[in-house]
PDB file of N, CA and C in Angstrom:
ATOM      1  N   MET A   1     288.377 279.457 155.775  1.00  0.00           N
ATOM      2  CA  MET A   1     287.168 278.757 155.365  1.00  0.00           C
ATOM      3  C   MET A   1     285.995 279.725 155.385  1.00  0.00           C
ATOM      4  N   THR A   2     285.080 279.465 154.497  1.00  0.00           N
ATOM      5  CA  THR A   2     283.891 280.291 154.475  1.00  0.00           C
ATOM      6  C   THR A   2     282.902 279.769 155.501  1.00  0.00           C
ATOM      7  N   THR A   3     281.960 280.588 155.828  1.00  0.00           N
ATOM      8  CA  THR A   3     280.948 280.202 156.803  1.00  0.00           C
ATOM      9  C   THR A   3     280.173 278.969 156.329  1.00  0.00           C
ATOM     10  N   GLN A   4     279.860 278.912 155.042  1.00  0.00           N
ATOM     11  CA  GLN A   4     279.122 277.760 154.519  1.00  0.00           C
ATOM     12  C   GLN A   4     279.940 276.479 154.668  1.00  0.00           C
ATOM     13  N   ILE A   5     281.221 276.539 154.369  1.00  0.00           N
ATOM     14  CA  ILE A   5     282.068 275.364 154.510  1.00  0.00           C
ATOM     15  C   ILE A   5     282.182 274.965 155.974  1.00  0.00           C
ATOM     16  N   GLU A   6     282.310 275.922 156.854  1.00  0.00           N
ATOM     17  CA  GLU A   6     282.384 275.617 158.282  1.00  0.00           C
ATOM     18  C   GLU A   6     281.117 274.936 158.767  1.00  0.00           C
ATOM     19  N   MET A   7     279.975 275.407 158.267  1.00  0.00           N
ATOM     20  CA  MET A   7     278.699 274.787 158.656  1.00  0.00           C
ATOM     21  C   MET A   7     278.617 273.361 158.124  1.00  0.00           C
ATOM     22  N   LEU A   8     279.034 273.149 156.879  1.00  0.00           N
ATOM     23  CA  LEU A   8     279.013 271.795 156.310  1.00  0.00           C
ATOM     24  C   LEU A   8     279.948 270.872 157.075  1.00  0.00           C
ATOM     25  N   GLU A   9     281.129 271.389 157.427  1.00  0.00           N
ATOM     26  CA  GLU A   9     282.080 270.580 158.181  1.00  0.00           C
ATOM     27  C   GLU A   9     281.509 270.184 159.537  1.00  0.00           C
ATOM     28  N   ALA A  10     280.916 271.138 160.223  1.00  0.00           N
ATOM     29  CA  ALA A  10     280.335 270.848 161.537  1.00  0.00           C
ATOM     30  C   ALA A  10     279.232 269.806 161.423  1.00  0.00           C
ATOM     31  N   GLU A  11     278.415 269.929 160.386  1.00  0.00           N
ATOM     32  CA  GLU A  11     277.329 268.966 160.165  1.00  0.00           C
ATOM     33  C   GLU A  11     277.900 267.577 159.859  1.00  0.00           C
ATOM     34  N   ALA A  12     278.921 267.530 159.005  1.00  0.00           N
ATOM     35  CA  ALA A  12     279.529 266.252 158.636  1.00  0.00           C
ATOM     36  C   ALA A  12     280.173 265.583 159.835  1.00  0.00           C
ATOM     37  N   LEU A  13     280.794 266.360 160.701  1.00  0.00           N
ATOM     38  CA  LEU A  13     281.466 265.791 161.865  1.00  0.00           C
ATOM     39  C   LEU A  13     280.491 265.197 162.876  1.00  0.00           C
ATOM     40  N   ARG A  14     279.225 265.525 162.752  1.00  0.00           N
ATOM     41  CA  ARG A  14     278.213 264.930 163.639  1.00  0.00           C
ATOM     42  C   ARG A  14     277.752 263.562 163.140  1.00  0.00           C
ATOM     43  N   LEU A  15     278.128 263.206 161.919  1.00  0.00           N
ATOM     44  CA  LEU A  15     277.753 261.905 161.364  1.00  0.00           C
ATOM     45  C   LEU A  15     278.582 260.803 162.016  1.00  0.00           C
ATOM     46  N   PRO A  16     278.032 259.594 162.063  1.00  0.00           N
ATOM     47  CA  PRO A  16     278.827 258.453 162.529  1.00  0.00           C
ATOM     48  C   PRO A  16     280.016 258.248 161.589  1.00  0.00           C
ATOM     49  N   ALA A  17     281.059 257.622 162.082  1.00  0.00           N
ATOM     50  CA  ALA A  17     282.299 257.447 161.319  1.00  0.00           C
ATOM     51  C   ALA A  17     282.055 256.779 159.966  1.00  0.00           C
ATOM     52  N   ALA A  18     281.231 255.763 159.922  1.00  0.00           N
ATOM     53  CA  ALA A  18     280.993 255.053 158.659  1.00  0.00           C
ATOM     54  C   ALA A  18     280.343 255.966 157.628  1.00  0.00           C
ATOM     55  N   GLU A  19     279.423 256.799 158.069  1.00  0.00           N
ATOM     56  CA  GLU A  19     278.762 257.727 157.151  1.00  0.00           C
ATOM     57  C   GLU A  19     279.723 258.827 156.708  1.00  0.00           C
ATOM     58  N   ARG A  20     280.614 259.266 157.602  1.00  0.00           N
ATOM     59  CA  ARG A  20     281.626 260.253 157.214  1.00  0.00           C
ATOM     60  C   ARG A  20     282.550 259.668 156.154  1.00  0.00           C
ATOM     61  N   ALA A  21     282.895 258.392 156.305  1.00  0.00           N
ATOM     62  CA  ALA A  21     283.763 257.737 155.323  1.00  0.00           C
ATOM     63  C   ALA A  21     283.097 257.697 153.955  1.00  0.00           C
ATOM     64  N   LEU A  22     281.816 257.377 153.929  1.00  0.00           N
ATOM     65  CA  LEU A  22     281.084 257.364 152.659  1.00  0.00           C
ATOM     66  C   LEU A  22     281.031 258.757 152.044  1.00  0.00           C
ATOM     67  N   LEU A  23     280.845 259.763 152.882  1.00  0.00           N
ATOM     68  CA  LEU A  23     280.815 261.136 152.401  1.00  0.00           C
ATOM     69  C   LEU A  23     282.165 261.529 151.800  1.00  0.00           C
ATOM     70  N   VAL A  24     283.235 261.195 152.499  1.00  0.00           N
ATOM     71  CA  VAL A  24     284.573 261.498 151.990  1.00  0.00           C
ATOM     72  C   VAL A  24     284.784 260.811 150.647  1.00  0.00           C
ATOM     73  N   GLN A  25     284.402 259.563 150.573  1.00  0.00           N
ATOM     74  CA  GLN A  25     284.567 258.799 149.336  1.00  0.00           C
ATOM     75  C   GLN A  25     283.812 259.472 148.184  1.00  0.00           C
ATOM     76  N   ALA A  26     282.610 259.914 148.447  1.00  0.00           N
ATOM     77  CA  ALA A  26     281.813 260.572 147.410  1.00  0.00           C
ATOM     78  C   ALA A  26     282.430 261.908 147.006  1.00  0.00           C
ATOM     79  N   LEU A  27     282.927 262.657 147.982  1.00  0.00           N
ATOM     80  CA  LEU A  27     283.538 263.945 147.670  1.00  0.00           C
ATOM     81  C   LEU A  27     284.821 263.780 146.862  1.00  0.00           C
ATOM     82  N   VAL A  28     285.636 262.825 147.245  1.00  0.00           N
ATOM     83  CA  VAL A  28     286.880 262.586 146.506  1.00  0.00           C
ATOM     84  C   VAL A  28     286.560 262.118 145.090  1.00  0.00           C
ATOM     85  N   ALA A  29     285.592 261.250 144.968  1.00  0.00           N
ATOM     86  CA  ALA A  29     285.209 260.762 143.637  1.00  0.00           C
ATOM     87  C   ALA A  29     284.712 261.904 142.760  1.00  0.00           C
ATOM     88  N   SER A  30     284.070 262.887 143.359  1.00  0.00           N
ATOM     89  CA  SER A  30     283.564 264.016 142.576  1.00  0.00           C
ATOM     90  C   SER A  30     284.700 264.880 142.035  1.00  0.00           C
ATOM     91  N   LEU A  31     285.891 264.778 142.632  1.00  0.00           N
ATOM     92  CA  LEU A  31     287.049 265.528 142.163  1.00  0.00           C
ATOM     93  C   LEU A  31     287.790 264.802 141.049  1.00  0.00           C
ATOM     94  N   ASP A  32     287.511 263.535 140.908  1.00  0.00           N
ATOM     95  CA  ASP A  32     288.199 262.718 139.913  1.00  0.00           C
ATOM     96  C   ASP A  32     287.825 263.200 138.519  1.00  0.00           C
ATOM     97  N   GLU A  33     288.832 263.534 137.733  1.00  0.00           N
ATOM     98  CA  GLU A  33     288.596 264.050 136.391  1.00  0.00           C
ATOM     99  C   GLU A  33     288.163 262.964 135.425  1.00  0.00           C
ATOM    100  N   ASP A  34     288.503 261.725 135.725  1.00  0.00           N
ATOM    101  CA  ASP A  34     288.177 260.646 134.809  1.00  0.00           C
ATOM    102  C   ASP A  34     287.151 259.714 135.447  1.00  0.00           C
ATOM    103  N   SER A  35     285.909 260.150 135.484  1.00  0.00           N
ATOM    104  CA  SER A  35     284.868 259.354 136.125  1.00  0.00           C
ATOM    105  C   SER A  35     284.577 258.079 135.337  1.00  0.00           C
ATOM    106  N   ALA A  36     284.951 258.043 134.074  1.00  0.00           N
ATOM    107  CA  ALA A  36     284.740 256.822 133.286  1.00  0.00           C
ATOM    108  C   ALA A  36     285.549 255.680 133.872  1.00  0.00           C
ATOM    109  N   VAL A  37     286.753 255.969 134.345  1.00  0.00           N
ATOM    110  CA  VAL A  37     287.589 254.936 134.960  1.00  0.00           C
ATOM    111  C   VAL A  37     286.924 254.426 136.231  1.00  0.00           C
ATOM    112  N   GLU A  38     286.405 255.346 137.036  1.00  0.00           N
ATOM    113  CA  GLU A  38     285.708 254.946 138.261  1.00  0.00           C
ATOM    114  C   GLU A  38     284.498 254.081 137.940  1.00  0.00           C
ATOM    115  N   ASN A  39     283.767 254.451 136.919  1.00  0.00           N
ATOM    116  CA  ASN A  39     282.598 253.652 136.522  1.00  0.00           C
ATOM    117  C   ASN A  39     283.018 252.274 136.041  1.00  0.00           C
ATOM    118  N   ASP A  40     284.109 252.216 135.270  1.00  0.00           N
ATOM    119  CA  ASP A  40     284.604 250.919 134.802  1.00  0.00           C
ATOM    120  C   ASP A  40     285.005 250.032 135.980  1.00  0.00           C
ATOM    121  N   TRP A  41     285.680 250.624 136.979  1.00  0.00           N
ATOM    122  CA  TRP A  41     286.060 249.834 138.158  1.00  0.00           C
ATOM    123  C   TRP A  41     284.831 249.358 138.917  1.00  0.00           C
ATOM    124  N   ALA A  42     283.818 250.201 139.021  1.00  0.00           N
ATOM    125  CA  ALA A  42     282.594 249.792 139.719  1.00  0.00           C
ATOM    126  C   ALA A  42     281.945 248.609 139.017  1.00  0.00           C
ATOM    127  N   VAL A  43     281.929 248.633 137.693  1.00  0.00           N
ATOM    128  CA  VAL A  43     281.379 247.511 136.922  1.00  0.00           C
ATOM    129  C   VAL A  43     282.202 246.252 137.175  1.00  0.00           C
ATOM    130  N   GLU A  44     283.530 246.405 137.181  1.00  0.00           N
ATOM    131  CA  GLU A  44     284.414 245.254 137.410  1.00  0.00           C
ATOM    132  C   GLU A  44     284.213 244.674 138.809  1.00  0.00           C
ATOM    133  N   VAL A  45     284.094 245.536 139.799  1.00  0.00           N
ATOM    134  CA  VAL A  45     283.868 245.073 141.171  1.00  0.00           C
ATOM    135  C   VAL A  45     282.556 244.315 141.255  1.00  0.00           C
ATOM    136  N   ASP A  46     281.514 244.849 140.637  1.00  0.00           N
ATOM    137  CA  ASP A  46     280.216 244.160 140.645  1.00  0.00           C
ATOM    138  C   ASP A  46     280.320 242.796 139.965  1.00  0.00           C
ATOM    139  N   ARG A  47     281.056 242.727 138.842  1.00  0.00           N
ATOM    140  CA  ARG A  47     281.211 241.467 138.122  1.00  0.00           C
ATOM    141  C   ARG A  47     281.926 240.435 138.989  1.00  0.00           C
ATOM    142  N   ARG A  48     283.011 240.874 139.635  1.00  0.00           N
ATOM    143  CA  ARG A  48     283.779 239.948 140.473  1.00  0.00           C
ATOM    144  C   ARG A  48     282.973 239.496 141.689  1.00  0.00           C
ATOM    145  N   LEU A  49     282.235 240.417 142.290  1.00  0.00           N
ATOM    146  CA  LEU A  49     281.406 240.062 143.436  1.00  0.00           C
ATOM    147  C   LEU A  49     280.352 239.038 143.035  1.00  0.00           C
ATOM    148  N   ALA A  50     279.755 239.226 141.869  1.00  0.00           N
ATOM    149  CA  ALA A  50     278.754 238.268 141.391  1.00  0.00           C
ATOM    150  C   ALA A  50     279.380 236.891 141.189  1.00  0.00           C
ATOM    151  N   GLN A  51     280.612 236.844 140.674  1.00  0.00           N
ATOM    152  CA  GLN A  51     281.306 235.562 140.500  1.00  0.00           C
ATOM    153  C   GLN A  51     281.552 234.891 141.846  1.00  0.00           C
ATOM    154  N   ILE A  52     281.959 235.678 142.828  1.00  0.00           N
ATOM    155  CA  ILE A  52     282.214 235.126 144.162  1.00  0.00           C
ATOM    156  C   ILE A  52     280.925 234.576 144.760  1.00  0.00           C
ATOM    157  N   GLU A  53     279.870 235.381 144.687  1.00  0.00           N
ATOM    158  CA  GLU A  53     278.598 234.966 145.283  1.00  0.00           C
ATOM    159  C   GLU A  53     278.005 233.747 144.579  1.00  0.00           C
ATOM    160  N   ALA A  54     278.282 233.593 143.295  1.00  0.00           N
ATOM    161  CA  ALA A  54     277.772 232.446 142.541  1.00  0.00           C
ATOM    162  C   ALA A  54     278.659 231.218 142.703  1.00  0.00           C
ATOM    163  N   GLY A  55     279.774 231.365 143.414  1.00  0.00           N
ATOM    164  CA  GLY A  55     280.688 230.248 143.609  1.00  0.00           C
ATOM    165  C   GLY A  55     281.476 229.886 142.360  1.00  0.00           C
ATOM    166  N   GLU A  56     281.608 230.821 141.441  1.00  0.00           N
ATOM    167  CA  GLU A  56     282.308 230.565 140.180  1.00  0.00           C
ATOM    168  C   GLU A  56     283.827 230.675 140.304  1.00  0.00           C
ATOM    169  N   VAL A  57     284.311 231.238 141.385  1.00  0.00           N
ATOM    170  CA  VAL A  57     285.756 231.415 141.562  1.00  0.00           C
ATOM    171  C   VAL A  57     286.166 230.849 142.910  1.00  0.00           C
ATOM    172  N   ASN A  58     287.412 230.431 142.983  1.00  0.00           N
ATOM    173  CA  ASN A  58     287.958 229.949 144.249  1.00  0.00           C
ATOM    174  C   ASN A  58     288.752 231.081 144.890  1.00  0.00           C
ATOM    175  N   LEU A  59     288.391 231.443 146.081  1.00  0.00           N
ATOM    176  CA  LEU A  59     289.097 232.508 146.779  1.00  0.00           C
ATOM    177  C   LEU A  59     290.338 231.944 147.457  1.00  0.00           C
ATOM    178  N   VAL A  60     291.391 232.738 147.442  1.00  0.00           N
ATOM    179  CA  VAL A  60     292.657 232.355 148.057  1.00  0.00           C
ATOM    180  C   VAL A  60     292.964 233.388 149.131  1.00  0.00           C
ATOM    181  N   PRO A  61     293.258 232.952 150.359  1.00  0.00           N
ATOM    182  CA  PRO A  61     293.616 233.912 151.405  1.00  0.00           C
ATOM    183  C   PRO A  61     294.833 234.737 150.979  1.00  0.00           C
ATOM    184  N   GLY A  62     294.868 235.986 151.389  1.00  0.00           N
ATOM    185  CA  GLY A  62     295.931 236.900 150.996  1.00  0.00           C
ATOM    186  C   GLY A  62     297.320 236.367 151.288  1.00  0.00           C
ATOM    187  N   GLY A  63     297.516 235.787 152.465  1.00  0.00           N
ATOM    188  CA  GLY A  63     298.817 235.252 152.832  1.00  0.00           C
ATOM    189  C   GLY A  63     299.262 234.143 151.910  1.00  0.00           C
ATOM    190  N   VAL A  64     298.337 233.288 151.526  1.00  0.00           N
ATOM    191  CA  VAL A  64     298.656 232.185 150.617  1.00  0.00           C
ATOM    192  C   VAL A  64     299.033 232.744 149.246  1.00  0.00           C
ATOM    193  N   ALA A  65     298.286 233.728 148.772  1.00  0.00           N
ATOM    194  CA  ALA A  65     298.596 234.338 147.469  1.00  0.00           C
ATOM    195  C   ALA A  65     299.972 234.976 147.498  1.00  0.00           C
ATOM    196  N   LEU A  66     300.298 235.675 148.565  1.00  0.00           N
ATOM    197  CA  LEU A  66     301.616 236.307 148.664  1.00  0.00           C
ATOM    198  C   LEU A  66     302.732 235.258 148.700  1.00  0.00           C
ATOM    199  N   ASP A  67     302.513 234.175 149.438  1.00  0.00           N
ATOM    200  CA  ASP A  67     303.498 233.099 149.481  1.00  0.00           C
ATOM    201  C   ASP A  67     303.745 232.510 148.094  1.00  0.00           C
ATOM    202  N   LYS A  68     302.679 232.312 147.328  1.00  0.00           N
ATOM    203  CA  LYS A  68     302.817 231.779 145.977  1.00  0.00           C
ATOM    204  C   LYS A  68     303.596 232.745 145.080  1.00  0.00           C
ATOM    205  N   LEU A  69     303.290 234.043 145.216  1.00  0.00           N
ATOM    206  CA  LEU A  69     304.002 235.036 144.409  1.00  0.00           C
ATOM    207  C   LEU A  69     305.477 235.107 144.782  1.00  0.00           C
ATOM    208  N   LYS A  70     305.762 235.068 146.082  1.00  0.00           N
ATOM    209  CA  LYS A  70     307.155 235.098 146.530  1.00  0.00           C
ATOM    210  C   LYS A  70     307.919 233.893 146.020  1.00  0.00           C
ATOM    211  N   ALA A  71     307.291 232.717 146.055  1.00  0.00           N
ATOM    212  CA  ALA A  71     307.938 231.500 145.580  1.00  0.00           C
ATOM    213  C   ALA A  71     308.185 231.572 144.081  1.00  0.00           C
ATOM    214  N   LYS A  72     307.265 232.165 143.353  1.00  0.00           N
ATOM    215  CA  LYS A  72     307.387 232.236 141.916  1.00  0.00           C
ATOM    216  C   LYS A  72     308.468 233.239 141.482  1.00  0.00           C
ATOM    217  N   PHE A  73     308.572 234.356 142.193  1.00  0.00           N
ATOM    218  CA  PHE A  73     309.467 235.424 141.755  1.00  0.00           C
ATOM    219  C   PHE A  73     310.721 235.576 142.614  1.00  0.00           C
ATOM    220  N   ALA A  74     310.902 234.690 143.561  1.00  0.00           N
ATOM    221  CA  ALA A  74     312.092 234.798 144.432  1.00  0.00           C
ATOM    222  C   ALA A  74     313.305 234.171 143.800  1.00  0.00           C
TER     223      ALA A  74
END
């Protein structure tokens, strides 16, 4: 590792865990060659969140959804 990378690593490791996670997420996203896909997913997530917050969709607990899928495809 270069000295600059070592300094950045040391600085990052002093961040709280949640902030380190956000940093990792941003760094990994910067390596993604197809940022258009990431942008499309971000738009989709925002759309779905808005539907949830507006009460436009009925949420199903994960276990219930899995049970329904197992019953359908078993």
